[in-house]
Amino acid sequence: MNLQLFPVELCYQLKGDDSLQLLAVQVNELLSSLQSKNEFSECVLLSKKDKIIINQGYRFANREHQVKNTADTKFRIGSITKQFTAMAIMMLEEQIYIQ
Protein backbone atom coordinates (compact mmCIF):
# COMPACT_ATOMS: atom_id res chain seq x y z
CA MET A 1 0.00 0.00 0.00
CA ASN A 2 1.21 3.47 -0.83
CA LEU A 3 0.06 6.22 1.54
CA GLN A 4 0.57 9.73 0.26
CA LEU A 5 -0.17 12.86 2.23
CA PHE A 6 -0.45 16.15 0.41
CA PRO A 7 -0.21 19.09 2.81
CA VAL A 8 -2.59 21.86 1.82
CA GLU A 9 -2.02 25.39 3.02
CA LEU A 10 -4.69 27.97 2.31
CA CYS A 11 -3.15 31.41 1.95
CA TYR A 12 -6.50 33.13 2.31
CA GLN A 13 -9.51 32.78 4.54
CA LEU A 14 -12.31 30.82 2.89
CA LYS A 15 -15.66 32.53 3.26
CA GLY A 16 -18.96 31.25 1.97
CA ASP A 17 -20.04 28.33 -0.15
CA ASP A 18 -18.77 29.93 -3.39
CA SER A 19 -15.19 29.80 -2.11
CA LEU A 20 -15.63 26.17 -1.08
CA GLN A 21 -16.99 25.33 -4.53
CA LEU A 22 -14.01 27.07 -6.16
CA LEU A 23 -11.64 25.14 -3.90
CA ALA A 24 -13.40 21.87 -4.79
CA VAL A 25 -13.03 22.59 -8.50
CA GLN A 26 -9.35 23.51 -8.16
CA VAL A 27 -8.45 20.48 -6.05
CA ASN A 28 -10.42 18.14 -8.29
CA GLU A 29 -8.67 19.55 -11.38
CA LEU A 30 -5.27 18.99 -9.74
CA LEU A 31 -6.06 15.43 -8.68
CA SER A 32 -7.67 14.57 -12.03
CA SER A 33 -4.56 15.86 -13.78
CA LEU A 34 -2.32 13.68 -11.60
CA GLN A 35 -4.68 10.75 -12.14
CA SER A 36 -4.50 11.09 -15.92
CA LYS A 37 -0.68 10.89 -15.70
CA ASN A 38 -0.92 7.74 -13.52
CA GLU A 39 0.63 9.71 -10.64
CA PHE A 40 -2.35 9.50 -8.30
CA SER A 41 -4.58 6.60 -7.33
CA GLU A 42 -6.18 7.27 -3.96
CA CYS A 43 -9.33 8.34 -2.12
CA VAL A 44 -9.77 11.91 -0.94
CA LEU A 45 -11.91 13.45 1.77
CA LEU A 46 -11.55 17.21 2.01
CA SER A 47 -13.78 19.09 4.41
CA LYS A 48 -14.05 22.35 6.28
CA LYS A 49 -15.83 22.05 9.59
CA ASP A 50 -19.05 20.17 8.78
CA LYS A 51 -19.00 20.87 5.01
CA ILE A 52 -17.68 18.09 2.78
CA ILE A 53 -15.84 19.65 -0.15
CA ILE A 54 -14.58 16.50 -1.89
CA ASN A 55 -15.28 12.84 -1.06
CA GLN A 56 -14.14 10.86 -4.07
CA GLY A 57 -11.97 7.99 -5.26
CA TYR A 58 -9.45 8.33 -8.07
CA ARG A 59 -8.19 5.52 -10.34
CA PHE A 60 -7.87 1.97 -9.01
CA ALA A 61 -7.93 0.32 -5.59
CA ASN A 62 -6.76 -2.84 -7.38
CA ARG A 63 -5.07 -2.28 -10.74
CA GLU A 64 -4.78 -5.98 -11.55
CA HIS A 65 -8.54 -6.52 -11.37
CA GLN A 66 -9.46 -2.96 -12.47
CA VAL A 67 -11.39 -2.25 -9.24
CA LYS A 68 -11.92 1.49 -8.98
CA ASN A 69 -11.46 3.56 -5.84
CA THR A 70 -14.65 5.04 -4.44
CA ALA A 71 -15.46 7.18 -1.42
CA ASP A 72 -16.27 3.89 0.37
CA THR A 73 -13.08 1.98 -0.50
CA LYS A 74 -11.62 0.23 2.54
CA PHE A 75 -7.85 0.14 2.97
CA ARG A 76 -5.73 -2.08 5.19
CA ILE A 77 -3.81 0.58 7.05
CA GLY A 78 -3.12 -1.35 10.23
CA SER A 79 -1.17 0.63 12.80
CA ILE A 80 -0.29 3.54 10.57
CA THR A 81 -3.02 5.77 12.07
CA LYS A 82 -1.72 5.53 15.64
CA GLN A 83 0.79 8.33 15.13
CA PHE A 84 -1.91 10.65 13.77
CA THR A 85 -4.23 9.85 16.67
CA ALA A 86 -1.43 10.52 19.15
CA MET A 87 -0.63 13.86 17.52
CA ALA A 88 -4.30 14.89 17.49
CA ILE A 89 -4.60 14.08 21.20
CA MET A 90 -1.45 16.08 21.97
CA MET A 91 -2.79 19.05 19.99
CA LEU A 92 -6.13 18.92 21.83
CA GLU A 93 -4.29 18.74 25.16
CA GLU A 94 -2.10 21.69 24.20
CA GLN A 95 -5.17 23.74 23.28
CA ILE A 96 -6.69 22.86 26.68
CA TYR A 97 -9.61 20.89 25.21
CA ILE A 98 -8.64 17.81 27.21
CA GLN A 99 -6.62 17.22 30.37
PDB file of C-alpha atoms in Angstrom:
ATOM      1  CA  MET A   1       0.000   0.000   0.000  1.00  0.00           C
ATOM      2  CA  ASN A   2       1.210   3.470  -0.829  1.00  0.00           C
ATOM      3  CA  LEU A   3       0.065   6.220   1.543  1.00  0.00           C
ATOM      4  CA  GLN A   4       0.573   9.734   0.264  1.00  0.00           C
ATOM      5  CA  LEU A   5      -0.172  12.857   2.234  1.00  0.00           C
ATOM      6  CA  PHE A   6      -0.452  16.147   0.410  1.00  0.00           C
ATOM      7  CA  PRO A   7      -0.212  19.093   2.809  1.00  0.00           C
ATOM      8  CA  VAL A   8      -2.585  21.864   1.815  1.00  0.00           C
ATOM      9  CA  GLU A   9      -2.019  25.390   3.018  1.00  0.00           C
ATOM     10  CA  LEU A  10      -4.691  27.968   2.311  1.00  0.00           C
ATOM     11  CA  CYS A  11      -3.151  31.412   1.951  1.00  0.00           C
ATOM     12  CA  TYR A  12      -6.496  33.129   2.308  1.00  0.00           C
ATOM     13  CA  GLN A  13      -9.510  32.784   4.543  1.00  0.00           C
ATOM     14  CA  LEU A  14     -12.308  30.825   2.892  1.00  0.00           C
ATOM     15  CA  LYS A  15     -15.661  32.532   3.260  1.00  0.00           C
ATOM     16  CA  GLY A  16     -18.965  31.252   1.968  1.00  0.00           C
ATOM     17  CA  ASP A  17     -20.045  28.331  -0.152  1.00  0.00           C
ATOM     18  CA  ASP A  18     -18.772  29.934  -3.391  1.00  0.00           C
ATOM     19  CA  SER A  19     -15.189  29.802  -2.114  1.00  0.00           C
ATOM     20  CA  LEU A  20     -15.627  26.172  -1.084  1.00  0.00           C
ATOM     21  CA  GLN A  21     -16.988  25.334  -4.532  1.00  0.00           C
ATOM     22  CA  LEU A  22     -14.011  27.070  -6.157  1.00  0.00           C
ATOM     23  CA  LEU A  23     -11.640  25.143  -3.903  1.00  0.00           C
ATOM     24  CA  ALA A  24     -13.398  21.871  -4.786  1.00  0.00           C
ATOM     25  CA  VAL A  25     -13.034  22.590  -8.497  1.00  0.00           C
ATOM     26  CA  GLN A  26      -9.347  23.513  -8.158  1.00  0.00           C
ATOM     27  CA  VAL A  27      -8.447  20.479  -6.047  1.00  0.00           C
ATOM     28  CA  ASN A  28     -10.425  18.136  -8.293  1.00  0.00           C
ATOM     29  CA  GLU A  29      -8.671  19.550 -11.382  1.00  0.00           C
ATOM     30  CA  LEU A  30      -5.268  18.993  -9.737  1.00  0.00           C
ATOM     31  CA  LEU A  31      -6.064  15.434  -8.680  1.00  0.00           C
ATOM     32  CA  SER A  32      -7.668  14.570 -12.034  1.00  0.00           C
ATOM     33  CA  SER A  33      -4.557  15.859 -13.784  1.00  0.00           C
ATOM     34  CA  LEU A  34      -2.325  13.678 -11.596  1.00  0.00           C
ATOM     35  CA  GLN A  35      -4.677  10.745 -12.137  1.00  0.00           C
ATOM     36  CA  SER A  36      -4.496  11.089 -15.917  1.00  0.00           C
ATOM     37  CA  LYS A  37      -0.684  10.890 -15.700  1.00  0.00           C
ATOM     38  CA  ASN A  38      -0.915   7.737 -13.522  1.00  0.00           C
ATOM     39  CA  GLU A  39       0.627   9.706 -10.641  1.00  0.00           C
ATOM     40  CA  PHE A  40      -2.353   9.504  -8.299  1.00  0.00           C
ATOM     41  CA  SER A  41      -4.577   6.605  -7.325  1.00  0.00           C
ATOM     42  CA  GLU A  42      -6.178   7.273  -3.959  1.00  0.00           C
ATOM     43  CA  CYS A  43      -9.326   8.340  -2.120  1.00  0.00           C
ATOM     44  CA  VAL A  44      -9.765  11.910  -0.942  1.00  0.00           C
ATOM     45  CA  LEU A  45     -11.906  13.450   1.766  1.00  0.00           C
ATOM     46  CA  LEU A  46     -11.546  17.214   2.011  1.00  0.00           C
ATOM     47  CA  SER A  47     -13.778  19.087   4.409  1.00  0.00           C
ATOM     48  CA  LYS A  48     -14.050  22.348   6.277  1.00  0.00           C
ATOM     49  CA  LYS A  49     -15.826  22.055   9.588  1.00  0.00           C
ATOM     50  CA  ASP A  50     -19.052  20.173   8.777  1.00  0.00           C
ATOM     51  CA  LYS A  51     -19.004  20.871   5.010  1.00  0.00           C
ATOM     52  CA  ILE A  52     -17.684  18.094   2.777  1.00  0.00           C
ATOM     53  CA  ILE A  53     -15.842  19.646  -0.149  1.00  0.00           C
ATOM     54  CA  ILE A  54     -14.576  16.497  -1.885  1.00  0.00           C
ATOM     55  CA  ASN A  55     -15.284  12.839  -1.063  1.00  0.00           C
ATOM     56  CA  GLN A  56     -14.140  10.855  -4.071  1.00  0.00           C
ATOM     57  CA  GLY A  57     -11.972   7.988  -5.259  1.00  0.00           C
ATOM     58  CA  TYR A  58      -9.445   8.333  -8.068  1.00  0.00           C
ATOM     59  CA  ARG A  59      -8.188   5.516 -10.340  1.00  0.00           C
ATOM     60  CA  PHE A  60      -7.874   1.972  -9.010  1.00  0.00           C
ATOM     61  CA  ALA A  61      -7.926   0.323  -5.594  1.00  0.00           C
ATOM     62  CA  ASN A  62      -6.765  -2.843  -7.379  1.00  0.00           C
ATOM     63  CA  ARG A  63      -5.065  -2.278 -10.739  1.00  0.00           C
ATOM     64  CA  GLU A  64      -4.782  -5.977 -11.554  1.00  0.00           C
ATOM     65  CA  HIS A  65      -8.543  -6.522 -11.371  1.00  0.00           C
ATOM     66  CA  GLN A  66      -9.462  -2.960 -12.474  1.00  0.00           C
ATOM     67  CA  VAL A  67     -11.391  -2.255  -9.242  1.00  0.00           C
ATOM     68  CA  LYS A  68     -11.921   1.492  -8.978  1.00  0.00           C
ATOM     69  CA  ASN A  69     -11.464   3.564  -5.835  1.00  0.00           C
ATOM     70  CA  THR A  70     -14.655   5.042  -4.436  1.00  0.00           C
ATOM     71  CA  ALA A  71     -15.456   7.175  -1.416  1.00  0.00           C
ATOM     72  CA  ASP A  72     -16.272   3.895   0.375  1.00  0.00           C
ATOM     73  CA  THR A  73     -13.079   1.978  -0.501  1.00  0.00           C
ATOM     74  CA  LYS A  74     -11.618   0.226   2.539  1.00  0.00           C
ATOM     75  CA  PHE A  75      -7.846   0.140   2.968  1.00  0.00           C
ATOM     76  CA  ARG A  76      -5.726  -2.076   5.194  1.00  0.00           C
ATOM     77  CA  ILE A  77      -3.812   0.580   7.052  1.00  0.00           C
ATOM     78  CA  GLY A  78      -3.118  -1.352  10.231  1.00  0.00           C
ATOM     79  CA  SER A  79      -1.166   0.628  12.803  1.00  0.00           C
ATOM     80  CA  ILE A  80      -0.291   3.544  10.571  1.00  0.00           C
ATOM     81  CA  THR A  81      -3.016   5.767  12.072  1.00  0.00           C
ATOM     82  CA  LYS A  82      -1.725   5.530  15.642  1.00  0.00           C
ATOM     83  CA  GLN A  83       0.788   8.332  15.131  1.00  0.00           C
ATOM     84  CA  PHE A  84      -1.909  10.651  13.768  1.00  0.00           C
ATOM     85  CA  THR A  85      -4.234   9.851  16.669  1.00  0.00           C
ATOM     86  CA  ALA A  86      -1.428  10.516  19.152  1.00  0.00           C
ATOM     87  CA  MET A  87      -0.626  13.862  17.521  1.00  0.00           C
ATOM     88  CA  ALA A  88      -4.297  14.891  17.489  1.00  0.00           C
ATOM     89  CA  ILE A  89      -4.596  14.085  21.204  1.00  0.00           C
ATOM     90  CA  MET A  90      -1.445  16.083  21.971  1.00  0.00           C
ATOM     91  CA  MET A  91      -2.792  19.053  19.994  1.00  0.00           C
ATOM     92  CA  LEU A  92      -6.125  18.924  21.831  1.00  0.00           C
ATOM     93  CA  GLU A  93      -4.292  18.741  25.160  1.00  0.00           C
ATOM     94  CA  GLU A  94      -2.097  21.691  24.202  1.00  0.00           C
ATOM     95  CA  GLN A  95      -5.174  23.737  23.282  1.00  0.00           C
ATOM     96  CA  ILE A  96      -6.694  22.859  26.684  1.00  0.00           C
ATOM     97  CA  TYR A  97      -9.615  20.894  25.214  1.00  0.00           C
ATOM     98  CA  ILE A  98      -8.638  17.809  27.212  1.00  0.00           C
ATOM     99  CA  GLN A  99      -6.616  17.216  30.369  1.00  0.00           C
TER     100      GLN A  99
END
